[in-house]
Structures are given as structure tokens and as C-alpha cells.
Amino acid sequence: MIPVCRIEDLPVGESVRIEIDEATPAIAVFHTDTGFYAVDDTCSHQDASLSEGWAEGCFVECPLHAALFDLRTGAPTCLPARRPVRTHEVSVLDGMVHVRPAVREEAVA
């Protein structure tokens, strides 16, 4: 698990982008009124940062073309996005938000 921030440093309605290393895509961590969620930060439709989007409940709206993603599953709920974004496990321990990055699937040759 990777520490992200203290709970009080990520108020409800806010998000933060974390970068782990060059091999791992950036992750957007959201604190909504329904809990904490983490997804790949880049919209699957076009290169836009989801951490700069608008989160409400279990959804985030991409700031570029208004694609909407379910933060629980990563599934797009409207066009123009057609592919999901990857989700990541989030936990809170002793007031600290942590993320466990999902294993990246390698392409089969």
C-alpha cells in the first residue's frame, strides 16, 4: 500500500493525483460523500486528467469532453468514453489514506 495523504488533507469533494514511478500510470484519488476511490488518472477517451474533473457520489466527469466514469468499477456511463479506467484499492489506516495500485495486465503477443 502506498500512503497518499491524511484524511483531513483531502476534504470531501476533492481529489489528488499521485505519481508512483515512471512505469506506473498516475492515479487519481477522490474523497466523495460516499467514500474514497482511486482510478487511473487519464481518461480512456482522450488524454485528460480525471483528478481535474468533477466528482459527485460514485462518479467523476472528465473535464475535457464530459465522459462520466463510475469510481467503483471504472466503467464509463456515457459517451464519448467507451473503455473503462482501471480502479485501485483504497484503504484508510490510522487516519492515513493508502492506495494499492492494481497490477497492470501485460499484452499477450
PDB file of C-alpha atoms in Angstrom, residues 2 16-20 24-30 37-42 51 86 88 99-102:
ATOM      1  CA  ILE A   2       1.223   3.466  -0.865  1.00  0.00           C
ATOM      2  CA  VAL A  16      -5.374  14.339  -5.621  1.00  0.00           C
ATOM      3  CA  ARG A  17      -3.144  12.959  -8.357  1.00  0.00           C
ATOM      4  CA  ILE A  18      -0.309  10.670  -7.308  1.00  0.00           C
ATOM      5  CA  GLU A  19       2.630   9.507  -9.366  1.00  0.00           C
ATOM      6  CA  ILE A  20       4.390   6.380  -8.161  1.00  0.00           C
ATOM      7  CA  THR A  24       3.027   3.106 -13.285  1.00  0.00           C
ATOM      8  CA  PRO A  25       0.343   5.415 -14.723  1.00  0.00           C
ATOM      9  CA  ALA A  26      -0.687   8.315 -12.475  1.00  0.00           C
ATOM     10  CA  ILE A  27      -3.600   7.601 -10.133  1.00  0.00           C
ATOM     11  CA  ALA A  28      -6.418   9.968  -9.137  1.00  0.00           C
ATOM     12  CA  VAL A  29      -7.669   9.568  -5.566  1.00  0.00           C
ATOM     13  CA  PHE A  30     -11.115  11.002  -4.790  1.00  0.00           C
ATOM     14  CA  TYR A  37     -11.934   5.910  -4.588  1.00  0.00           C
ATOM     15  CA  ALA A  38      -8.898   5.620  -6.856  1.00  0.00           C
ATOM     16  CA  VAL A  39      -8.741   5.223 -10.635  1.00  0.00           C
ATOM     17  CA  ASP A  40      -6.120   5.727 -13.331  1.00  0.00           C
ATOM     18  CA  ASP A  41      -5.855   9.487 -13.734  1.00  0.00           C
ATOM     19  CA  THR A  42      -6.023   9.549 -17.536  1.00  0.00           C
ATOM     20  CA  SER A  51      -8.269  14.352 -10.974  1.00  0.00           C
ATOM     21  CA  ARG A  86      -8.605   0.896 -14.082  1.00  0.00           C
ATOM     22  CA  HIS A  88      -7.311   0.721  -7.426  1.00  0.00           C
ATOM     23  CA  VAL A  99      -3.715   3.087  -2.354  1.00  0.00           C
ATOM     24  CA  ARG A 100      -2.754  -0.347  -3.636  1.00  0.00           C
ATOM     25  CA  PRO A 101      -2.134   0.038  -7.384  1.00  0.00           C
ATOM     26  CA  ALA A 102      -3.804  -2.634  -9.489  1.00  0.00           C
TER      27      ALA A 102
END
